[in-house]
């Protein structure tokens, strides 16, 4: 039997999946997608697959990958999806196909104890309480008792981030192939185990971190693989920008200072000069940190006059770092710690030089300031060339899949972002009957979103629908401020009307807890901002109404958005239509996708933003949504919800 026939056999109504999946139903879209992915894997080509909700895209990529692939990396959008794929979907497919496939889930280095860090933390004796010492001792004992060094093996009575961060490694302080503990290293063991498996499940961040690992002497996962699958691929552009760019935080500089102190204590000669320079490095870091005082949020460094003090101190710190690196370099009997510190200092010098230099237009210079730390960023304007050079090498097949990759069926925003214009794109609509099961309502007479009473009007326009739905509603906001204001207003109205509908508001608990409460209460309204637009799956009658306050355009004065807008404009493009609208469409499709999760689900989507109908681009946006029945009549909505 050919592999194409095997795939058909797996997806048939009475096929292999039907034997292990309760209530299995054959979906033609799913089989087509699986065959398309199978063909791409066979030819070692990239393929981009958009699959509407309910297509069953996970099985559609797992089954051909298992049949054709020798070694497969699957990268999911989040750790939660990584767990779900590893613990559930892959196990189902293994049982269905009855083929013995080894699978490993790889975690980031912060999940494993580091022998070197434990050893040096012990020698520093920097803990300030007996409790911290006890927790540290537990981790230290684990070095000898644990096979994997996975910190989740120990059920800690409480989380102590200070102790935890002192027993795991970071990319900065890992000694890599120079480490005296390399033969026992838990991070390395986990990677070796992953490399031995046929299927490795990672998340997007880990995948890109792995691309950067080569120079640390760990060996990459990628060269070993013949299939790479990105699930939730609409997020890949953003993650790639983070990893192809670079950043340094003041916390990292303080860690470097700590490592410099540790290394210089062990010096046999030249310690005096080094110590003096380490003192000035400490002062340089402190002054640099102080130059951001009072700033909270994300800022564009192009406002040079506003941040002249920070730029001045960054140049000074760069100079101090350079002198210190040179001084360390001149020591004859240098220890391993200082050797690594020297390399890190040189990285700091290069980073700060680029960060404070305005001439290079290929990167966006910005910083993110909070009470705890300031992180300086260099974000590339464009990752297409770099990413496509990895994907288009013909060595393996790449599969990109998500429910939200296109704008009105056109995936060029996604493909241009990643340099994948020549890759095949195929799209399968959701098999759900949206025209029967759902309604899209855009209220009449809403003010423009910038209007002072906008949030109030969102609540007023939603209240009848919320009551008709008897709660069971999720309100998605484009900002935390709007969410909080709406929460206050809604709480008052519901109380006055004595509706007995409870409110759950983002921030009142973890996302996981709030969603569990929402599912259990069954008549609540859940208000959330960005993190609730994706990864929320409430099936059945528990969610029948999704309300979206505004079209989710990214904030134009955010430094990264502003940098991209200016760049596109300088290239003669139309940043609004080429970048902001497609981005908003993808986000809106994600938000709207929370409503209908199953074949029998019913529900109403309310988009309060009048621009959906009044602006020329509005048509492009609503045409990208599933084909719901559209109305502007509130009566249609309430009667539909009363039946739902
Ligand atoms: S190689 Fe890195 S992670 Fe492993 S023990 Fe050494 S320092 Fe720690």
XYZ file of C-alpha atoms and ligand atoms in Angstrom:
652
model
C 0.000 0.000 0.000
C 1.404 3.441 -0.918
C 1.745 6.106 1.768
C -1.023 8.117 0.077
C -3.292 5.092 0.500
C -2.149 4.659 4.112
C -3.134 8.278 4.805
C -6.553 7.736 3.219
C -6.977 4.585 5.272
C -6.224 6.469 8.476
C -8.846 9.149 7.818
C -11.627 6.949 6.389
C -14.956 6.926 8.269
C -14.128 3.402 9.425
C -10.357 3.925 9.301
C -7.578 3.808 11.874
C -8.531 7.040 13.636
C -12.127 5.878 14.024
C -10.851 2.954 16.109
C -9.356 5.208 18.777
C -11.276 8.511 18.589
C -14.752 8.413 20.130
C -17.371 9.906 17.775
C -14.827 10.185 14.931
C -16.203 11.740 11.730
C -14.415 11.798 8.406
C -13.798 15.337 7.151
C -12.843 15.703 3.544
C -10.847 18.906 4.285
C -8.736 17.041 6.833
C -7.815 14.249 4.415
C -6.986 16.749 1.666
C -4.764 18.706 4.009
C -2.990 15.536 5.162
C -2.343 14.489 1.541
C -1.047 17.978 0.651
C 1.333 17.911 3.623
C 2.405 14.361 2.769
C 3.254 15.426 -0.800
C 5.284 18.420 0.461
C 7.220 16.233 2.919
C 7.962 13.729 0.175
C 9.379 16.484 -2.042
C 11.185 18.257 0.861
C 9.257 21.424 0.123
C 7.698 24.051 2.348
C 3.921 24.229 2.545
C 1.616 26.748 4.205
C -1.748 25.361 5.280
C -4.577 27.480 6.606
C -7.251 25.308 8.160
C -10.452 26.774 9.588
C -11.604 25.769 13.079
C -12.771 22.165 13.183
C -10.723 20.946 10.212
C -8.660 18.822 12.571
C -5.304 20.248 11.505
C -3.304 18.507 14.237
C -4.078 15.007 12.954
C -3.780 16.345 9.397
C -0.095 17.114 9.939
C 0.776 14.375 12.452
C -0.314 11.444 10.309
C 1.610 12.298 7.094
C 4.606 13.402 9.186
C 4.634 10.048 11.025
C 4.357 8.107 7.752
C 6.909 10.091 5.738
C 9.221 11.654 8.319
C 12.371 10.140 9.732
C 12.933 12.815 12.331
C 10.347 15.484 13.023
C 10.345 18.721 15.016
C 6.939 20.102 15.934
C 6.900 23.647 17.308
C 3.748 24.869 19.032
C 2.792 28.434 19.952
C 2.786 27.955 23.724
C 3.942 25.573 26.445
C 0.309 24.618 27.104
C -0.138 23.535 23.488
C 3.203 21.730 23.683
C 1.874 19.695 26.634
C -1.469 19.064 24.936
C 0.185 17.828 21.755
C 2.633 15.613 23.633
C 0.206 14.201 26.215
C -2.896 13.817 24.048
C -2.845 14.200 20.241
C 0.437 12.390 19.593
C -0.589 9.507 21.858
C -3.881 9.131 19.935
C -2.086 9.025 16.585
C 0.468 6.543 17.912
C -2.352 4.256 19.019
C -4.237 4.717 15.738
C -1.317 4.036 13.399
C 0.105 1.309 15.625
C 3.627 2.308 14.677
C 6.291 2.533 17.367
C 7.485 6.127 17.316
C 9.674 7.671 19.987
C 8.605 11.123 21.094
C 10.357 13.645 23.356
C 9.243 16.977 24.719
C 12.085 19.447 25.051
C 11.954 22.207 27.632
C 14.018 25.377 27.947
C 17.232 25.431 30.002
C 15.524 27.256 32.875
C 13.740 23.965 33.640
C 16.918 22.038 34.488
C 19.352 22.276 37.384
C 22.826 23.456 36.456
C 25.733 21.841 38.322
C 27.939 24.845 37.749
C 25.403 27.383 39.045
C 24.641 25.285 42.133
C 28.349 25.008 42.876
C 29.043 28.711 42.552
C 25.891 29.787 44.416
C 27.000 27.555 47.268
C 30.412 29.193 47.361
C 28.903 32.703 47.358
C 26.660 32.088 50.406
C 24.433 34.996 49.413
C 21.092 33.802 50.830
C 19.534 36.008 53.434
C 17.107 33.661 55.183
C 17.128 30.169 56.628
C 14.250 29.242 54.327
C 16.285 30.163 51.245
C 19.154 28.010 52.503
C 16.769 25.061 53.034
C 15.325 25.392 49.525
C 18.778 25.649 48.032
C 19.854 22.507 49.920
C 16.893 20.622 48.447
C 18.022 21.535 44.940
C 21.601 20.659 45.745
C 20.582 17.182 46.955
C 18.652 16.759 43.729
C 21.889 16.949 41.745
C 22.718 13.464 43.066
C 19.263 11.946 43.254
C 17.593 13.108 40.040
C 18.048 11.415 36.691
C 16.842 14.353 34.640
C 17.532 17.408 36.830
C 14.084 18.677 35.818
C 13.107 21.106 38.574
C 9.425 20.198 38.253
C 10.322 16.774 39.723
C 10.618 18.390 43.132
C 7.358 19.501 44.564
C 8.520 22.704 46.171
C 6.378 23.908 49.056
C 6.704 27.452 47.727
C 8.245 29.138 44.755
C 11.296 31.217 45.443
C 12.496 32.920 42.291
C 15.761 34.041 43.904
C 16.755 30.487 44.817
C 15.432 29.075 41.559
C 17.328 31.497 39.345
C 20.525 30.696 41.238
C 20.387 26.962 40.442
C 19.586 27.042 36.717
C 21.648 28.405 33.857
C 21.000 31.131 31.321
C 22.455 31.359 27.825
C 24.743 34.062 29.189
C 26.285 32.208 32.084
C 26.386 28.665 30.693
C 29.986 27.631 30.108
C 28.965 25.351 27.240
C 31.617 22.983 25.951
C 34.174 24.486 28.404
C 32.110 23.478 31.426
C 33.851 21.064 33.831
C 30.434 19.432 34.460
C 29.599 18.908 30.808
C 29.468 15.114 31.213
C 26.778 15.368 33.890
C 24.962 18.399 32.437
C 21.164 17.955 32.628
C 20.480 20.425 29.802
C 22.768 18.472 27.540
C 21.234 15.148 28.635
C 17.734 16.432 27.824
C 18.889 17.574 24.404
C 20.597 14.245 23.704
C 17.420 12.431 24.668
C 15.423 14.683 22.368
C 17.871 14.091 19.555
C 17.473 10.344 19.961
C 13.683 10.557 19.567
C 11.937 10.497 16.213
C 9.526 13.275 17.130
C 10.615 16.284 19.188
C 7.963 18.632 20.524
C 9.155 22.163 21.285
C 7.566 25.589 21.393
C 8.354 28.406 18.949
C 10.664 30.163 21.408
C 12.694 27.032 22.034
C 12.959 26.320 18.337
C 14.469 29.725 17.632
C 16.647 29.562 20.744
C 17.995 26.300 19.357
C 19.031 28.002 16.133
C 21.254 30.217 18.272
C 22.754 27.310 20.232
C 25.281 26.171 17.676
C 28.030 28.457 18.917
C 27.631 27.158 22.494
C 28.876 23.731 21.522
C 25.544 21.999 22.158
C 24.755 20.995 18.582
C 21.526 21.933 16.940
C 18.395 19.887 16.553
C 17.649 21.214 13.086
C 20.370 19.511 10.988
C 19.127 16.138 12.193
C 15.529 16.708 11.110
C 13.767 16.150 7.831
C 10.416 17.701 8.772
C 9.729 20.874 10.758
C 6.125 21.719 11.578
C 5.038 25.070 12.983
C 1.582 24.962 14.522
C -0.037 28.360 15.288
C 2.270 29.597 12.529
C 0.717 33.079 12.479
C 2.930 33.808 15.518
C 6.196 32.816 13.830
C 6.982 36.288 12.410
C 6.942 37.926 15.837
C 8.989 35.208 17.510
C 11.515 35.226 14.648
C 11.907 39.018 15.034
C 12.745 38.556 18.702
C 15.351 35.891 18.030
C 16.938 37.401 14.939
C 17.202 40.616 16.901
C 18.946 40.981 20.232
C 18.367 42.494 23.625
C 20.124 43.071 26.929
C 18.494 43.887 30.235
C 19.890 45.693 33.254
C 19.242 42.449 35.171
C 21.587 40.670 32.772
C 24.194 43.386 33.329
C 23.844 42.861 37.076
C 24.275 39.106 36.613
C 27.400 39.805 34.605
C 28.624 41.986 37.454
C 27.980 39.146 39.896
C 29.942 36.742 37.668
C 32.787 39.252 37.307
C 33.053 39.530 41.088
C 33.044 35.747 41.432
C 35.713 35.351 38.739
C 37.975 38.126 40.008
C 38.037 36.699 43.552
C 39.694 33.589 42.144
C 42.394 35.552 40.289
C 45.969 34.950 41.265
C 47.518 37.987 39.595
C 46.237 41.241 38.096
C 43.295 41.221 40.500
C 43.806 44.834 41.611
C 43.332 46.427 38.183
C 40.458 44.092 37.356
C 38.756 44.831 40.678
C 39.023 48.566 40.088
C 37.524 48.205 36.633
C 34.783 45.931 37.979
C 33.973 48.704 40.485
C 33.627 51.212 37.648
C 31.518 48.686 35.709
C 29.226 48.476 38.739
C 28.953 52.268 38.845
C 28.423 52.383 35.065
C 25.536 49.877 35.297
C 24.000 51.791 38.219
C 24.204 55.169 36.432
C 22.836 53.634 33.261
C 19.869 52.175 35.175
C 19.235 55.533 36.887
C 19.090 57.327 33.540
C 15.758 55.530 32.886
C 14.246 56.496 36.216
C 10.555 57.395 36.089
C 10.010 55.684 32.719
C 7.552 52.817 32.480
C 6.589 51.188 29.186
C 7.999 50.787 25.673
C 9.934 53.712 24.188
C 11.417 54.516 20.795
C 15.069 55.513 21.032
C 14.656 57.765 18.017
C 13.437 60.399 20.452
C 17.109 61.135 21.044
C 16.768 64.422 22.878
C 14.355 62.856 25.373
C 16.709 59.975 26.101
C 20.043 61.774 25.686
C 21.086 60.874 29.247
C 20.473 57.157 28.656
C 22.379 57.292 25.356
C 25.275 59.111 27.023
C 25.443 56.551 29.842
C 25.188 53.652 27.404
C 28.275 54.962 25.543
C 30.087 55.335 28.843
C 29.148 51.823 29.922
C 30.307 50.525 26.538
C 33.693 52.166 27.087
C 34.045 50.775 30.622
C 33.082 47.296 29.367
C 35.678 47.527 26.612
C 38.459 48.550 29.031
C 37.497 45.789 31.423
C 37.440 43.190 28.635
C 40.896 44.336 27.500
C 42.242 44.212 31.020
C 40.913 40.678 31.538
C 42.365 39.705 28.162
C 45.845 40.769 29.279
C 45.888 38.408 32.284
C 48.035 35.344 31.703
C 46.456 32.896 34.148
C 42.829 33.652 33.476
C 40.090 31.435 34.934
C 37.148 30.023 32.980
C 34.637 32.342 34.675
C 36.485 35.491 33.691
C 37.137 34.176 30.228
C 33.379 33.853 29.722
C 32.763 37.235 31.335
C 35.193 38.759 28.861
C 33.212 37.334 25.937
C 29.997 38.662 27.449
C 31.568 42.089 27.973
C 32.550 42.193 24.314
C 28.942 41.316 23.397
C 27.777 44.212 25.598
C 30.211 46.571 23.837
C 28.925 45.595 20.387
C 25.294 45.682 21.482
C 25.512 49.138 23.070
C 27.384 50.509 20.065
C 24.595 49.453 17.705
C 21.861 50.375 20.164
C 22.985 53.977 20.507
C 23.961 54.452 16.844
C 21.185 55.870 14.675
C 22.712 55.235 11.265
C 21.762 51.601 10.769
C 18.160 51.693 9.480
C 17.738 47.922 9.357
C 16.930 47.644 13.067
C 14.479 49.293 15.437
C 16.151 50.588 18.600
C 13.899 50.713 21.591
C 13.633 49.855 25.267
C 11.127 48.466 27.657
C 11.268 49.917 31.139
C 9.651 48.571 34.299
C 10.283 48.934 38.017
C 12.347 45.726 38.044
C 14.494 46.172 34.960
C 15.133 47.947 31.667
C 15.557 45.838 28.557
C 17.178 47.372 25.500
C 16.147 45.902 22.163
C 17.406 45.771 18.622
C 14.538 44.421 16.528
C 15.142 43.792 12.830
C 12.697 45.554 10.510
C 12.628 42.527 8.269
C 13.435 38.866 8.978
C 12.327 37.551 5.581
C 15.769 37.093 4.059
C 17.310 35.435 7.091
C 14.365 33.144 7.749
C 13.861 32.082 4.146
C 17.559 31.231 3.800
C 17.003 28.626 6.532
C 13.706 27.321 5.174
C 14.545 27.265 1.477
C 17.721 25.190 1.721
C 15.992 22.112 0.275
C 17.283 19.916 3.117
C 13.924 19.283 4.700
C 10.232 20.021 4.484
C 8.662 22.862 6.475
C 4.967 22.907 7.311
C 3.326 26.120 8.529
C -0.212 25.755 9.756
C -2.783 27.873 11.555
C -6.447 28.826 11.331
C -5.444 32.437 10.661
C -2.838 33.035 7.981
C -4.686 34.872 5.228
C -6.599 38.078 4.618
C -9.641 37.332 2.432
C -7.903 34.169 1.242
C -4.621 35.973 0.422
C -1.613 34.814 2.483
C 0.867 37.339 1.083
C 1.197 39.238 4.373
C 2.355 36.036 6.083
C 4.584 34.854 3.225
C 6.260 38.251 2.700
C 6.956 38.595 6.401
C 8.921 35.320 6.378
C 10.260 35.345 2.825
C 8.094 32.366 1.873
C 6.527 33.829 -1.289
C 7.500 30.798 -3.364
C 6.053 28.267 -0.893
C 2.775 26.563 -1.749
C -0.246 27.966 0.110
C -3.465 25.993 0.539
C -6.518 26.871 2.556
C -9.417 24.787 3.849
C -12.553 26.402 5.228
C -14.013 25.288 8.494
C -16.487 22.433 8.022
C -18.889 24.154 10.459
C -22.099 25.672 9.134
C -21.511 29.275 10.241
C -24.449 30.678 8.264
C -26.833 28.528 10.321
C -25.004 28.446 13.645
C -23.840 32.007 14.069
C -24.676 35.669 13.660
C -22.375 38.664 13.230
C -23.873 41.808 14.724
C -22.442 45.300 14.232
C -24.429 47.839 16.289
C -25.783 50.938 14.550
C -24.886 54.460 15.653
C -21.712 53.621 17.549
C -19.351 56.615 17.895
C -15.821 56.469 16.476
C -13.487 54.447 18.757
C -11.578 57.604 19.765
C -14.746 59.119 21.254
C -14.635 59.716 25.022
C -17.792 57.690 25.676
C -16.804 54.769 23.428
C -16.271 52.137 26.141
C -19.495 53.132 27.851
C -21.353 52.714 24.561
C -19.756 49.292 24.008
C -21.249 48.169 27.321
C -24.640 49.747 26.639
C -24.832 48.148 23.182
C -23.895 44.757 24.636
C -26.098 44.578 27.698
C -29.302 43.271 26.054
C -27.358 40.552 24.257
C -25.564 39.581 27.484
C -28.875 39.247 29.324
C -30.491 37.335 26.440
C -27.524 34.945 26.467
C -27.803 34.615 30.271
C -24.114 35.415 30.600
C -22.086 32.771 28.734
C -20.216 35.662 27.167
C -16.624 36.619 26.563
C -15.769 40.291 26.028
C -12.432 40.844 24.296
C -10.743 44.228 24.559
C -7.852 45.814 22.727
C -6.484 47.430 25.895
C -6.426 46.741 29.619
C -7.683 50.262 30.341
C -10.806 49.742 28.189
C -11.352 46.321 29.781
C -11.254 47.755 33.303
C -13.520 50.695 32.448
C -16.023 48.332 30.802
C -15.832 45.987 33.813
C -16.766 48.827 36.197
C -19.659 49.986 34.033
C -20.985 46.498 33.338
C -20.815 45.474 36.969
C -22.947 48.476 37.954
C -25.559 47.886 35.227
C -25.878 44.161 35.986
C -26.240 44.909 39.691
C -28.933 47.547 39.039
C -30.804 45.103 36.819
C -30.358 42.328 39.350
C -29.499 39.849 36.594
C -27.398 37.497 38.730
C -24.702 37.350 36.043
C -21.211 37.219 37.593
C -18.212 38.975 36.056
C -14.744 37.465 35.730
C -12.052 39.964 34.856
C -8.519 39.329 33.628
C -6.127 39.948 36.492
C -8.480 38.537 39.147
C -6.749 35.174 38.764
C -4.533 33.294 36.324
C -5.856 32.748 32.800
C -6.144 29.041 33.566
C -8.177 29.637 36.761
C -10.458 32.237 35.169
C -11.251 29.932 32.259
C -12.000 27.059 34.603
C -14.314 29.269 36.656
C -15.987 30.494 33.470
C -16.624 26.925 32.304
C -17.924 25.854 35.729
C -20.168 28.845 36.500
C -21.891 28.646 33.080
C -23.571 32.072 33.255
C -20.639 34.436 33.678
C -19.210 37.213 31.543
C -15.443 36.956 31.153
C -13.606 40.170 30.283
C -10.116 39.833 28.866
C -7.510 41.688 26.892
C -4.826 40.409 24.467
C -4.003 37.096 26.150
C -7.634 35.937 25.852
C -7.887 36.504 22.089
C -6.034 33.231 21.458
C -5.760 29.780 23.007
C -9.226 29.826 24.614
C -11.354 26.802 23.822
C -14.824 26.737 25.423
C -17.009 24.256 23.579
C -20.769 23.804 23.762
C -23.389 25.951 25.424
C -20.999 27.514 27.940
C -20.015 30.254 25.462
C -22.604 31.668 23.049
C -21.599 35.307 22.812
C -18.275 36.948 21.952
C -18.072 40.738 22.030
C -15.104 42.598 20.543
C -14.716 46.256 21.477
C -12.555 47.500 18.594
C -10.726 46.338 15.502
C -7.386 45.198 16.947
C -5.009 47.604 15.188
C -1.619 47.699 16.864
C -0.841 50.956 18.648
C 0.893 53.166 16.019
C 3.210 54.831 18.522
C 4.514 51.527 19.859
C 8.241 51.631 18.929
C 8.228 48.400 16.891
C 5.011 49.269 15.033
C 6.222 52.847 14.431
C 9.582 51.572 13.141
C 7.881 49.210 10.675
C 5.421 51.885 9.531
C 8.247 54.357 8.842
C 10.284 51.744 7.038
C 7.387 50.720 4.766
C 6.636 54.360 4.034
C 10.284 54.984 3.142
C 10.055 52.083 0.682
C 7.051 53.679 -1.031
C 4.578 51.196 0.488
C 1.245 51.804 2.166
C 1.888 50.809 5.801
C -1.767 50.918 6.738
C -3.006 48.560 4.033
C 0.162 46.440 3.781
C 0.863 45.990 7.485
C -1.678 47.365 9.962
C -4.831 46.027 8.266
C -3.479 42.478 7.678
C -2.222 42.339 11.263
C -5.603 43.465 12.584
C -7.391 40.892 10.389
C -5.275 38.023 11.723
C -5.909 39.119 15.341
C -9.619 39.631 14.715
C -9.920 36.168 13.168
C -8.255 34.749 16.279
C -10.633 36.605 18.606
C -13.717 35.700 16.562
C -12.517 32.097 16.462
C -13.282 31.737 20.200
C -17.020 31.537 19.442
C -17.711 28.396 17.395
C -15.482 25.552 18.536
C -17.601 22.549 17.599
C -20.057 21.402 14.973
C -23.103 21.957 17.180
C -21.964 25.239 18.778
C -24.178 28.278 18.228
C -23.376 31.890 18.934
C -23.302 35.588 18.209
C -20.240 37.677 17.469
C -20.622 41.380 18.205
C -18.007 43.720 16.782
C -18.723 47.163 18.188
C -16.311 49.081 15.932
C -18.284 51.152 13.356
C -15.242 51.244 11.044
C -16.066 47.674 10.039
C -18.926 49.096 7.948
C -17.984 52.735 7.454
C -14.409 52.442 6.171
C -13.360 51.115 2.760
C -10.992 48.591 4.392
C -13.842 47.302 6.621
C -15.147 45.070 3.834
C -11.754 43.393 3.503
C -11.865 42.704 7.232
C -15.341 41.200 7.546
C -14.856 39.209 4.356
C -11.976 37.458 6.123
C -14.293 36.193 8.861
C -16.291 32.954 8.548
C -19.537 33.389 6.598
C -21.823 34.197 9.530
C -25.308 35.613 9.018
C -24.936 39.393 9.333
C -27.366 41.751 11.020
C -27.642 45.229 12.498
C -30.917 44.440 14.207
C -30.582 43.814 17.945
C -33.907 41.921 17.927
C -32.357 39.264 15.644
C -29.523 38.874 18.115
C -31.598 38.536 21.276
C -34.014 36.053 19.734
C -31.100 33.972 18.391
C -29.418 33.989 21.811
C -32.581 33.026 23.635
C -32.608 29.845 21.530
C -28.885 29.141 21.947
S 27.143 23.121 30.477
Fe 26.016 24.938 31.087
S 24.053 24.157 31.835
Fe 25.445 22.431 31.768
S 26.274 22.312 33.827
Fe 27.701 23.524 32.612
S 27.086 25.632 32.898
Fe 25.401 24.336 33.589
